[in-house]
């Protein structure tokens, strides 16, 4: 077989090719050998966006196709800039390079259990504890200086305006109920006033969700043990990073919401904050309320966007 990585015109054709690891694993292992790393027990990760291979229990290789080079720039820049600045472990870069215009990173593999495997079974008090730690971690990341991440595009104001322009069409296409679509025009009209467009930006990871962090248990207490996947980093208004844990983890439970926000630094949950978070949730680059709001029966429990924001962020 060819030991050359191909080029793809679009993401769909890349995903189809990636699905058969036999096409690319020999090249990945050749890359690893070139850095003197043991390849005796490789493990291909089937999920994710790029080519990802576990190398024993110590290292991971991530190969980025040229059409996703921006994710490499984001990941490399984030790991470099946040190294030593967080209380939580993140991967360290061991080696980097390019093969056939495909950039790659060899990074350390973190210890712990994937959050998505543990979260559903945690007791309520444990979930509140973890959400407080997530809020604290978001705040910690946002205190770090930008460094090279300041150059990541798009800029926050450009990103938000583009999201506002496409918001109604997006949610109509995704099947958001008419009773919620009816309130979109008012919310989008207010969005430029609700969301700071030119305030000092911070580092935004974009996806603080159970698939992107690790948990560990000690003395019957579960805690955050690691954070990974920095391929979608941008810079902008701080509240944007509250949306992932709000949608996927807080589930409209007052104790969970309170712990997340207090960990982040918000002592008060008022109408203005709820309204801003509702706007940002609808404007998020991955927004799809039908798939992402983890509150059972939420479509029947709210009749408009104001009632929905009270359901997602009670208190």
PDB file of N, CA, C and O in Angstrom, residues 199-240:
ATOM      1  N   UNK A 199     -15.470  43.681  24.345  1.00  0.00           N
ATOM      2  CA  UNK A 199     -14.865  43.620  25.680  1.00  0.00           C
ATOM      3  C   UNK A 199     -13.555  42.844  25.593  1.00  0.00           C
ATOM      4  O   UNK A 199     -13.333  42.080  24.644  1.00  0.00           O
ATOM      5  N   UNK A 200     -12.648  43.013  26.569  1.00  0.00           N
ATOM      6  CA  UNK A 200     -11.389  42.245  26.547  1.00  0.00           C
ATOM      7  C   UNK A 200     -11.683  40.750  26.445  1.00  0.00           C
ATOM      8  O   UNK A 200     -12.386  40.185  27.283  1.00  0.00           O
ATOM      9  N   UNK A 201     -11.185  40.073  25.425  1.00  0.00           N
ATOM     10  CA  UNK A 201     -11.491  38.656  25.228  1.00  0.00           C
ATOM     11  C   UNK A 201     -10.677  37.755  26.148  1.00  0.00           C
ATOM     12  O   UNK A 201      -9.680  38.173  26.738  1.00  0.00           O
ATOM     13  N   UNK A 202     -11.114  36.508  26.234  1.00  0.00           N
ATOM     14  CA  UNK A 202     -10.408  35.479  27.006  1.00  0.00           C
ATOM     15  C   UNK A 202     -10.304  34.229  26.135  1.00  0.00           C
ATOM     16  O   UNK A 202     -10.936  34.130  25.076  1.00  0.00           O
ATOM     17  N   UNK A 203      -9.503  33.259  26.570  1.00  0.00           N
ATOM     18  CA  UNK A 203      -9.389  31.991  25.851  1.00  0.00           C
ATOM     19  C   UNK A 203     -10.671  31.181  26.049  1.00  0.00           C
ATOM     20  O   UNK A 203     -11.100  30.947  27.187  1.00  0.00           O
ATOM     21  N   UNK A 204     -11.267  30.750  24.953  1.00  0.00           N
ATOM     22  CA  UNK A 204     -12.481  29.939  24.986  1.00  0.00           C
ATOM     23  C   UNK A 204     -12.182  28.565  24.405  1.00  0.00           C
ATOM     24  O   UNK A 204     -11.776  28.452  23.255  1.00  0.00           O
ATOM     25  N   UNK A 205     -12.398  27.526  25.199  1.00  0.00           N
ATOM     26  CA  UNK A 205     -12.202  26.153  24.725  1.00  0.00           C
ATOM     27  C   UNK A 205     -13.374  25.734  23.842  1.00  0.00           C
ATOM     28  O   UNK A 205     -13.219  24.997  22.870  1.00  0.00           O
ATOM     29  N   UNK A 206     -14.567  26.191  24.196  1.00  0.00           N
ATOM     30  CA  UNK A 206     -15.734  25.935  23.367  1.00  0.00           C
ATOM     31  C   UNK A 206     -16.518  24.688  23.704  1.00  0.00           C
ATOM     32  O   UNK A 206     -17.713  24.619  23.427  1.00  0.00           O
ATOM     33  N   UNK A 207     -15.875  23.681  24.308  1.00  0.00           N
ATOM     34  CA  UNK A 207     -16.564  22.410  24.546  1.00  0.00           C
ATOM     35  C   UNK A 207     -16.130  21.783  25.866  1.00  0.00           C
ATOM     36  O   UNK A 207     -15.407  20.791  25.885  1.00  0.00           O
ATOM     37  N   UNK A 208     -16.582  22.346  26.972  1.00  0.00           N
ATOM     38  CA  UNK A 208     -16.385  21.694  28.273  1.00  0.00           C
ATOM     39  C   UNK A 208     -17.515  20.686  28.448  1.00  0.00           C
ATOM     40  O   UNK A 208     -18.538  20.957  29.077  1.00  0.00           O
ATOM     41  N   UNK A 209     -17.340  19.514  27.852  1.00  0.00           N
ATOM     42  CA  UNK A 209     -18.361  18.475  27.864  1.00  0.00           C
ATOM     43  C   UNK A 209     -17.711  17.165  28.333  1.00  0.00           C
ATOM     44  O   UNK A 209     -16.492  17.031  28.296  1.00  0.00           O
ATOM     45  N   UNK A 210     -18.521  16.193  28.799  1.00  0.00           N
ATOM     46  CA  UNK A 210     -17.945  14.980  29.387  1.00  0.00           C
ATOM     47  C   UNK A 210     -16.996  14.213  28.485  1.00  0.00           C
ATOM     48  O   UNK A 210     -16.114  13.504  28.978  1.00  0.00           O
ATOM     49  N   UNK A 211     -17.134  14.335  27.165  1.00  0.00           N
ATOM     50  CA  UNK A 211     -16.240  13.629  26.246  1.00  0.00           C
ATOM     51  C   UNK A 211     -14.842  14.227  26.218  1.00  0.00           C
ATOM     52  O   UNK A 211     -13.921  13.609  25.672  1.00  0.00           O
ATOM     53  N   UNK A 212     -14.662  15.415  26.803  1.00  0.00           N
ATOM     54  CA  UNK A 212     -13.386  16.119  26.705  1.00  0.00           C
ATOM     55  C   UNK A 212     -12.665  16.294  28.036  1.00  0.00           C
ATOM     56  O   UNK A 212     -11.716  17.078  28.121  1.00  0.00           O
ATOM     57  N   UNK A 213     -13.123  15.597  29.085  1.00  0.00           N
ATOM     58  CA  UNK A 213     -12.372  15.647  30.332  1.00  0.00           C
ATOM     59  C   UNK A 213     -12.344  14.270  30.993  1.00  0.00           C
ATOM     60  O   UNK A 213     -13.118  13.373  30.647  1.00  0.00           O
ATOM     61  N   UNK A 214     -11.419  14.117  31.922  1.00  0.00           N
ATOM     62  CA  UNK A 214     -11.249  12.868  32.659  1.00  0.00           C
ATOM     63  C   UNK A 214     -11.599  13.087  34.125  1.00  0.00           C
ATOM     64  O   UNK A 214     -11.403  14.179  34.678  1.00  0.00           O
ATOM     65  N   UNK A 215     -12.119  12.024  34.742  1.00  0.00           N
ATOM     66  CA  UNK A 215     -12.450  12.049  36.164  1.00  0.00           C
ATOM     67  C   UNK A 215     -11.670  10.961  36.889  1.00  0.00           C
ATOM     68  O   UNK A 215     -11.269   9.955  36.286  1.00  0.00           O
ATOM     69  N   UNK A 216     -11.451  11.171  38.172  1.00  0.00           N
ATOM     70  CA  UNK A 216     -10.792  10.167  39.007  1.00  0.00           C
ATOM     71  C   UNK A 216     -11.478  10.139  40.365  1.00  0.00           C
ATOM     72  O   UNK A 216     -11.978  11.167  40.841  1.00  0.00           O
ATOM     73  N   UNK A 217     -11.507   8.964  40.996  1.00  0.00           N
ATOM     74  CA  UNK A 217     -12.167   8.795  42.292  1.00  0.00           C
ATOM     75  C   UNK A 217     -11.127   8.540  43.378  1.00  0.00           C
ATOM     76  O   UNK A 217     -10.256   7.676  43.231  1.00  0.00           O
ATOM     77  N   UNK A 218     -11.221   9.296  44.439  1.00  0.00           N
ATOM     78  CA  UNK A 218     -10.342   9.112  45.595  1.00  0.00           C
ATOM     79  C   UNK A 218     -11.163   9.301  46.860  1.00  0.00           C
ATOM     80  O   UNK A 218     -11.862  10.311  47.005  1.00  0.00           O
ATOM     81  N   UNK A 219     -11.094   8.317  47.745  1.00  0.00           N
ATOM     82  CA  UNK A 219     -11.882   8.352  48.985  1.00  0.00           C
ATOM     83  C   UNK A 219     -13.363   8.581  48.692  1.00  0.00           C
ATOM     84  O   UNK A 219     -14.048   9.379  49.350  1.00  0.00           O
ATOM     85  N   UNK A 220     -13.864   7.874  47.679  1.00  0.00           N
ATOM     86  CA  UNK A 220     -15.275   7.924  47.279  1.00  0.00           C
ATOM     87  C   UNK A 220     -15.713   9.287  46.746  1.00  0.00           C
ATOM     88  O   UNK A 220     -16.914   9.561  46.662  1.00  0.00           O
ATOM     89  N   UNK A 221     -14.755  10.147  46.403  1.00  0.00           N
ATOM     90  CA  UNK A 221     -15.082  11.450  45.839  1.00  0.00           C
ATOM     91  C   UNK A 221     -14.545  11.552  44.414  1.00  0.00           C
ATOM     92  O   UNK A 221     -13.353  11.363  44.179  1.00  0.00           O
ATOM     93  N   UNK A 222     -15.444  11.826  43.467  1.00  0.00           N
ATOM     94  CA  UNK A 222     -15.018  12.007  42.080  1.00  0.00           C
ATOM     95  C   UNK A 222     -14.611  13.452  41.850  1.00  0.00           C
ATOM     96  O   UNK A 222     -15.267  14.379  42.304  1.00  0.00           O
ATOM     97  N   UNK A 223     -13.519  13.624  41.107  1.00  0.00           N
ATOM     98  CA  UNK A 223     -13.005  14.961  40.812  1.00  0.00           C
ATOM     99  C   UNK A 223     -12.491  15.010  39.379  1.00  0.00           C
ATOM    100  O   UNK A 223     -12.169  13.979  38.779  1.00  0.00           O
ATOM    101  N   UNK A 224     -12.392  16.229  38.845  1.00  0.00           N
ATOM    102  CA  UNK A 224     -11.750  16.409  37.555  1.00  0.00           C
ATOM    103  C   UNK A 224     -10.301  15.962  37.641  1.00  0.00           C
ATOM    104  O   UNK A 224      -9.599  16.298  38.596  1.00  0.00           O
ATOM    105  N   UNK A 225      -9.851  15.214  36.640  1.00  0.00           N
ATOM    106  CA  UNK A 225      -8.477  14.710  36.650  1.00  0.00           C
ATOM    107  C   UNK A 225      -7.690  15.115  35.414  1.00  0.00           C
ATOM    108  O   UNK A 225      -6.481  14.895  35.358  1.00  0.00           O
ATOM    109  N   UNK A 226      -8.345  15.702  34.411  1.00  0.00           N
ATOM    110  CA  UNK A 226      -7.626  16.099  33.213  1.00  0.00           C
ATOM    111  C   UNK A 226      -8.552  16.711  32.185  1.00  0.00           C
ATOM    112  O   UNK A 226      -9.762  16.437  32.165  1.00  0.00           O
ATOM    113  N   UNK A 227      -7.983  17.553  31.346  1.00  0.00           N
ATOM    114  CA  UNK A 227      -8.727  18.228  30.290  1.00  0.00           C
ATOM    115  C   UNK A 227      -7.956  18.059  28.990  1.00  0.00           C
ATOM    116  O   UNK A 227      -6.737  18.198  28.954  1.00  0.00           O
ATOM    117  N   UNK A 228      -8.673  17.724  27.905  1.00  0.00           N
ATOM    118  CA  UNK A 228      -7.996  17.538  26.630  1.00  0.00           C
ATOM    119  C   UNK A 228      -8.913  17.970  25.489  1.00  0.00           C
ATOM    120  O   UNK A 228     -10.073  18.316  25.710  1.00  0.00           O
ATOM    121  N   UNK A 229      -8.376  17.960  24.278  1.00  0.00           N
ATOM    122  CA  UNK A 229      -9.048  18.351  23.039  1.00  0.00           C
ATOM    123  C   UNK A 229      -9.212  19.868  22.960  1.00  0.00           C
ATOM    124  O   UNK A 229     -10.216  20.434  23.392  1.00  0.00           O
ATOM    125  N   UNK A 230      -8.215  20.513  22.375  1.00  0.00           N
ATOM    126  CA  UNK A 230      -8.184  21.962  22.267  1.00  0.00           C
ATOM    127  C   UNK A 230      -8.225  22.403  20.800  1.00  0.00           C
ATOM    128  O   UNK A 230      -7.647  23.422  20.431  1.00  0.00           O
ATOM    129  N   UNK A 231      -8.914  21.639  19.961  1.00  0.00           N
ATOM    130  CA  UNK A 231      -8.903  21.908  18.528  1.00  0.00           C
ATOM    131  C   UNK A 231      -9.851  22.994  18.073  1.00  0.00           C
ATOM    132  O   UNK A 231      -9.785  23.418  16.908  1.00  0.00           O
ATOM    133  N   UNK A 232     -10.746  23.458  18.944  1.00  0.00           N
ATOM    134  CA  UNK A 232     -11.735  24.460  18.531  1.00  0.00           C
ATOM    135  C   UNK A 232     -11.640  25.738  19.347  1.00  0.00           C
ATOM    136  O   UNK A 232     -12.632  26.452  19.530  1.00  0.00           O
ATOM    137  N   UNK A 233     -10.460  26.043  19.833  1.00  0.00           N
ATOM    138  CA  UNK A 233     -10.269  27.218  20.670  1.00  0.00           C
ATOM    139  C   UNK A 233     -10.459  28.502  19.861  1.00  0.00           C
ATOM    140  O   UNK A 233     -10.061  28.592  18.695  1.00  0.00           O
ATOM    141  N   UNK A 234     -11.087  29.481  20.482  1.00  0.00           N
ATOM    142  CA  UNK A 234     -11.153  30.831  19.952  1.00  0.00           C
ATOM    143  C   UNK A 234     -11.037  31.791  21.132  1.00  0.00           C
ATOM    144  O   UNK A 234     -10.889  31.347  22.279  1.00  0.00           O
ATOM    145  N   UNK A 235     -11.065  33.075  20.875  1.00  0.00           N
ATOM    146  CA  UNK A 235     -11.030  34.051  21.956  1.00  0.00           C
ATOM    147  C   UNK A 235     -12.279  34.907  21.871  1.00  0.00           C
ATOM    148  O   UNK A 235     -12.775  35.198  20.774  1.00  0.00           O
ATOM    149  N   UNK A 236     -12.810  35.296  23.036  1.00  0.00           N
ATOM    150  CA  UNK A 236     -14.031  36.085  23.030  1.00  0.00           C
ATOM    151  C   UNK A 236     -14.605  36.261  24.416  1.00  0.00           C
ATOM    152  O   UNK A 236     -13.890  36.162  25.427  1.00  0.00           O
ATOM    153  N   UNK A 237     -15.932  36.469  24.490  1.00  0.00           N
ATOM    154  CA  UNK A 237     -16.586  36.770  25.759  1.00  0.00           C
ATOM    155  C   UNK A 237     -16.670  35.524  26.636  1.00  0.00           C
ATOM    156  O   UNK A 237     -17.054  34.451  26.206  1.00  0.00           O
ATOM    157  N   UNK A 238     -16.367  35.690  27.893  1.00  0.00           N
ATOM    158  CA  UNK A 238     -16.142  34.591  28.839  1.00  0.00           C
ATOM    159  C   UNK A 238     -17.332  33.647  29.021  1.00  0.00           C
ATOM    160  O   UNK A 238     -17.163  32.442  29.210  1.00  0.00           O
ATOM    161  N   UNK A 239     -18.552  34.155  28.966  1.00  0.00           N
ATOM    162  CA  UNK A 239     -19.718  33.321  29.261  1.00  0.00           C
ATOM    163  C   UNK A 239     -19.932  32.202  28.242  1.00  0.00           C
ATOM    164  O   UNK A 239     -20.656  31.237  28.514  1.00  0.00           O
ATOM    165  N   UNK A 240     -19.334  32.322  27.073  1.00  0.00           N
ATOM    166  CA  UNK A 240     -19.523  31.330  26.000  1.00  0.00           C
ATOM    167  C   UNK A 240     -19.161  29.928  26.477  1.00  0.00           C
ATOM    168  O   UNK A 240     -19.796  28.951  26.056  1.00  0.00           O
TER     169      UNK A 240
END
